[in-house]
Coordinates of C-alpha atoms in Angstrom, one line a residue:
Chain A
X1 CA -13.0 7.1 -16.5
X2 CA -12.0 3.7 -15.0
X3 CA -15.0 1.9 -13.7
X4 CA -14.4 -0.2 -10.6
X5 CA -16.9 -3.0 -10.3
X6 CA -17.0 -4.3 -6.8
X7 CA -18.8 -7.5 -5.8
X8 CA -20.8 -8.6 -3.9
X9 CA -22.8 -5.6 -2.8
X10 CA -23.6 -7.3 0.5
X11 CA -21.7 -10.1 2.2
X12 CA -23.2 -11.9 5.2
X13 CA -20.5 -13.6 7.3
X14 CA -20.2 -15.6 10.5
X15 CA -17.8 -14.5 13.1
X16 CA -14.6 -16.6 12.7
X17 CA -15.4 -17.2 9.1
X18 CA -13.8 -16.0 5.9
X19 CA -14.9 -13.3 3.5
X20 CA -13.7 -12.5 -0.1
X21 CA -14.5 -9.3 -2.0
X22 CA -13.7 -8.8 -5.7
X23 CA -12.8 -5.6 -7.5
X24 CA -12.6 -5.5 -11.3
X25 CA -11.4 -2.5 -13.3
X26 CA -12.5 -1.5 -16.8
X27 CA -8.8 -1.2 -17.8
X28 CA -5.5 -2.3 -16.5
X29 CA -4.3 -0.7 -13.4
X30 CA -0.6 -1.2 -14.2
X31 CA 1.0 2.3 -14.2
X32 CA 3.6 3.2 -16.8
X33 CA 6.1 3.1 -13.9
X34 CA 5.3 -0.6 -13.4
X35 CA 3.4 -0.2 -10.1
X36 CA -0.3 -1.1 -9.7
X37 CA -2.2 1.4 -7.6
X38 CA -5.1 -0.5 -6.2
X39 CA -6.0 0.0 -2.6
X40 CA -8.6 -1.3 -0.1
X41 CA -10.4 0.6 2.6
X42 CA -12.8 -0.2 5.5
X43 CA -15.3 2.4 6.6
X44 CA -17.0 1.6 9.9
X45 CA -20.3 3.2 10.7
X46 CA -19.9 6.9 11.4
X47 CA -16.2 6.8 10.8
X48 CA -13.8 7.9 8.1
X49 CA -12.4 5.3 5.7
X50 CA -9.3 3.6 6.9
X51 CA -6.6 2.2 4.7
X52 CA -6.2 -1.6 4.9
X53 CA -4.1 -2.6 1.8
X54 CA -2.1 -0.4 -0.5
X55 CA -0.7 -1.3 -4.0
X56 CA -2.6 -4.6 -4.2
X57 CA -1.1 -6.6 -1.4
X58 CA 0.7 -4.4 1.2
X59 CA -0.9 -4.2 4.6
X60 CA -0.9 -0.7 6.1
X61 CA 0.6 -0.2 9.5
X62 CA -1.3 -1.9 12.3
X63 CA -3.6 -3.9 10.0
X64 CA -3.9 -7.5 11.2
X65 CA -2.6 -10.3 8.9
X66 CA -6.1 -11.6 8.7
X67 CA -6.4 -9.1 5.8
X68 CA -4.8 -10.0 2.6
X69 CA -4.9 -8.5 -0.9
X70 CA -4.1 -10.1 -4.2
X71 CA -4.6 -9.7 -8.0
X72 CA -3.1 -8.1 -11.0
X73 CA -4.1 -6.2 -14.1
X74 CA -7.8 -5.7 -13.8
X75 CA -8.8 -8.3 -11.3
X76 CA -8.3 -7.9 -7.5
X77 CA -9.4 -9.6 -4.3
X78 CA -9.5 -8.7 -0.7
X79 CA -9.7 -11.7 1.7
X80 CA -10.5 -11.5 5.4
X81 CA -9.9 -14.7 7.4
X82 CA -11.3 -15.3 11.0
X83 CA -13.7 -12.4 10.8
X84 CA -14.0 -10.4 14.0
X85 CA -16.8 -8.0 15.0
X86 CA -14.5 -4.9 14.4
X87 CA -14.2 -6.0 10.7
X88 CA -17.9 -5.2 10.0
X89 CA -18.6 -2.2 7.8
X90 CA -18.3 -1.0 4.2
X91 CA -15.3 -2.0 2.1
X92 CA -14.1 0.0 -0.9
X93 CA -11.5 -0.5 -3.5
X94 CA -9.7 2.5 -5.0
X95 CA -7.6 2.9 -8.1
X96 CA -5.1 5.7 -8.3
X97 CA -3.4 4.7 -11.5
X98 CA -5.5 6.7 -13.9
X99 CA -7.1 10.1 -13.5
X100 CA -9.7 10.6 -12.2
X101 CA -9.1 8.2 -9.4
X102 CA -12.1 6.1 -8.8
X103 CA -13.6 4.0 -6.0
X104 CA -15.7 0.9 -6.2
X105 CA -19.3 1.2 -5.1
X106 CA -18.6 -0.7 -1.8
X107 CA -19.3 -4.0 -0.2
X108 CA -21.2 -4.2 3.1
X109 CA -19.8 -6.9 5.4
X110 CA -22.5 -7.9 7.9
X111 CA -23.3 -10.7 10.2
X112 CA -25.1 -13.6 8.9
Chain B
X1 CA 1.5 11.8 14.8
X2 CA -0.2 12.5 11.5
X3 CA -3.5 14.3 11.7
X4 CA -5.8 16.1 9.3
X5 CA -8.8 18.1 10.3
X6 CA -11.4 19.6 8.0
X7 CA -13.2 22.8 8.9
X8 CA -15.8 25.1 7.3
X9 CA -19.5 25.9 7.1
X10 CA -22.0 23.1 7.6
X11 CA -24.8 24.9 5.7
X12 CA -24.4 26.6 2.4
X13 CA -27.0 28.1 0.1
X14 CA -27.5 26.7 -3.4
X15 CA -25.6 28.7 -6.1
X16 CA -23.0 29.9 -3.5
X17 CA -19.4 28.9 -3.0
X18 CA -18.1 26.3 -0.5
X19 CA -14.8 27.0 1.2
X20 CA -13.2 24.3 3.3
X21 CA -9.9 24.1 5.1
X22 CA -7.8 21.1 5.9
X23 CA -5.3 21.7 8.6
X24 CA -2.6 19.1 8.8
X25 CA 0.0 18.2 11.5
X26 CA 2.7 15.6 11.8
X27 CA 3.9 16.0 8.2
X28 CA 4.9 18.7 5.7
X29 CA 2.8 19.6 2.7
X30 CA 6.0 19.9 0.7
X31 CA 6.6 16.2 1.3
X32 CA 3.1 14.8 0.7
X33 CA 0.1 15.5 -1.4
X34 CA -3.4 16.1 0.0
X35 CA -6.6 14.8 -1.6
X36 CA -10.2 15.8 -1.1
X37 CA -12.8 13.0 -1.2
X38 CA -16.6 13.4 -0.6
X39 CA -19.4 11.1 0.3
X40 CA -23.1 11.9 -0.1
X41 CA -25.3 10.6 2.7
X42 CA -25.7 6.9 2.5
X43 CA -23.6 6.7 -0.7
X44 CA -20.1 5.9 -1.8
X45 CA -16.9 7.8 -2.1
X46 CA -15.9 10.3 -4.8
X47 CA -12.4 11.5 -5.5
X48 CA -12.5 15.3 -6.0
X49 CA -8.9 16.4 -6.5
X50 CA -5.3 16.5 -5.3
X51 CA -2.7 19.1 -4.6
X52 CA 0.7 17.5 -5.0
X53 CA 3.7 18.1 -2.8
X54 CA 5.1 20.5 -5.5
X55 CA 1.9 22.5 -5.5
X56 CA 0.5 21.2 -8.7
X57 CA -3.1 20.1 -8.8
X58 CA -5.3 17.6 -10.6
X59 CA -9.1 17.6 -10.5
X60 CA -11.9 15.2 -11.2
X61 CA -13.1 16.2 -14.6
X62 CA -16.7 16.1 -13.5
X63 CA -15.9 18.9 -11.0
X64 CA -13.0 20.7 -12.7
X65 CA -15.0 23.7 -13.8
X66 CA -16.2 24.5 -10.3
X67 CA -13.3 23.3 -8.1
X68 CA -10.0 24.7 -7.0
X69 CA -7.5 23.5 -4.4
X70 CA -4.8 25.6 -3.0
X71 CA -2.5 25.6 0.0
X72 CA -0.5 27.6 2.5
X73 CA 2.5 25.5 3.4
X74 CA 3.6 27.9 6.2
X75 CA 0.3 27.3 8.0
X76 CA 0.0 23.6 7.0
X77 CA -3.3 24.2 5.4
X78 CA -5.0 23.1 2.2
X79 CA -8.0 24.9 0.9
X80 CA -10.9 23.6 -1.2
X81 CA -13.2 26.0 -3.0
X82 CA -16.2 24.9 -5.1
X83 CA -18.7 27.2 -6.7
X84 CA -22.2 27.0 -8.0
X85 CA -23.2 24.5 -5.3
X86 CA -26.3 22.4 -5.8
X87 CA -28.3 20.2 -3.4
X88 CA -26.5 17.1 -4.7
X89 CA -23.3 18.6 -3.4
X90 CA -24.6 17.8 0.1
X91 CA -22.0 15.4 1.4
X92 CA -19.3 14.6 4.0
X93 CA -16.1 16.2 2.7
X94 CA -12.8 14.5 3.7
X95 CA -9.2 15.4 3.3
X96 CA -6.6 12.7 3.2
X97 CA -2.9 12.3 2.8
X98 CA -1.7 10.9 -0.4
X99 CA 1.0 8.3 0.1
X100 CA 0.9 4.6 -0.8
X101 CA -2.8 4.9 -1.1
X102 CA -4.5 7.6 1.0
X103 CA -3.1 6.6 4.3
X104 CA -4.5 9.1 6.9
X105 CA -7.9 10.7 6.8
X106 CA -9.6 13.6 8.6
X107 CA -12.8 13.1 10.5
X108 CA -14.7 14.8 7.7
X109 CA -17.1 17.7 7.7
X110 CA -20.8 17.3 6.8
X111 CA -21.9 20.1 4.4
X112 CA -25.5 20.6 3.6
X113 CA -26.5 22.6 0.6
X114 CA -29.9 24.3 1.1
X115 CA -32.2 25.4 -1.7

């Protein structure tokens, strides 16, 4: 199985500040069709996960441009600029290139 | 609008079979796949399996021997069955639409397996 190593586990931030979360995979996430199926989710307390970024760098509908995704191969990053209170929660990366699809263990974004 | 809603028993006895239903609206099961994901209390997310738009299925190998996913396209429903439940199957079970990442999620159903 592809192991998704997500760091840090916990990320204290100040409102208005910037946050960066890393996700590294144990093998390349480039599919044989040329696409890279790496996605990012935010799970707020008591809620279902919500899609933020799909296929590395594409913001899902309604996601503010404060969220950006980048990376390639095995190394990916989610950046959040100008952190707002509604951005707090657990962030997960997901790879859907290889079966079984696998999630990172999560990063808790919390107030400093 | 796109909606998914999970339903099923909230308490199941160990060794029994879990049956959950995901009822979707706002899209057709012949155009999109549906995925099941679960989350034990206080823990991370685990992909369980997918039923593709053509009706084919793929399962997490760790669950494959116990898991089956089916659907009724006329009722816009996807079904999850998992047998031989153990207490560590206690989790929130979500269904989600598979497109460009898993874009829309149900609210989830908390299933407790009692010994």
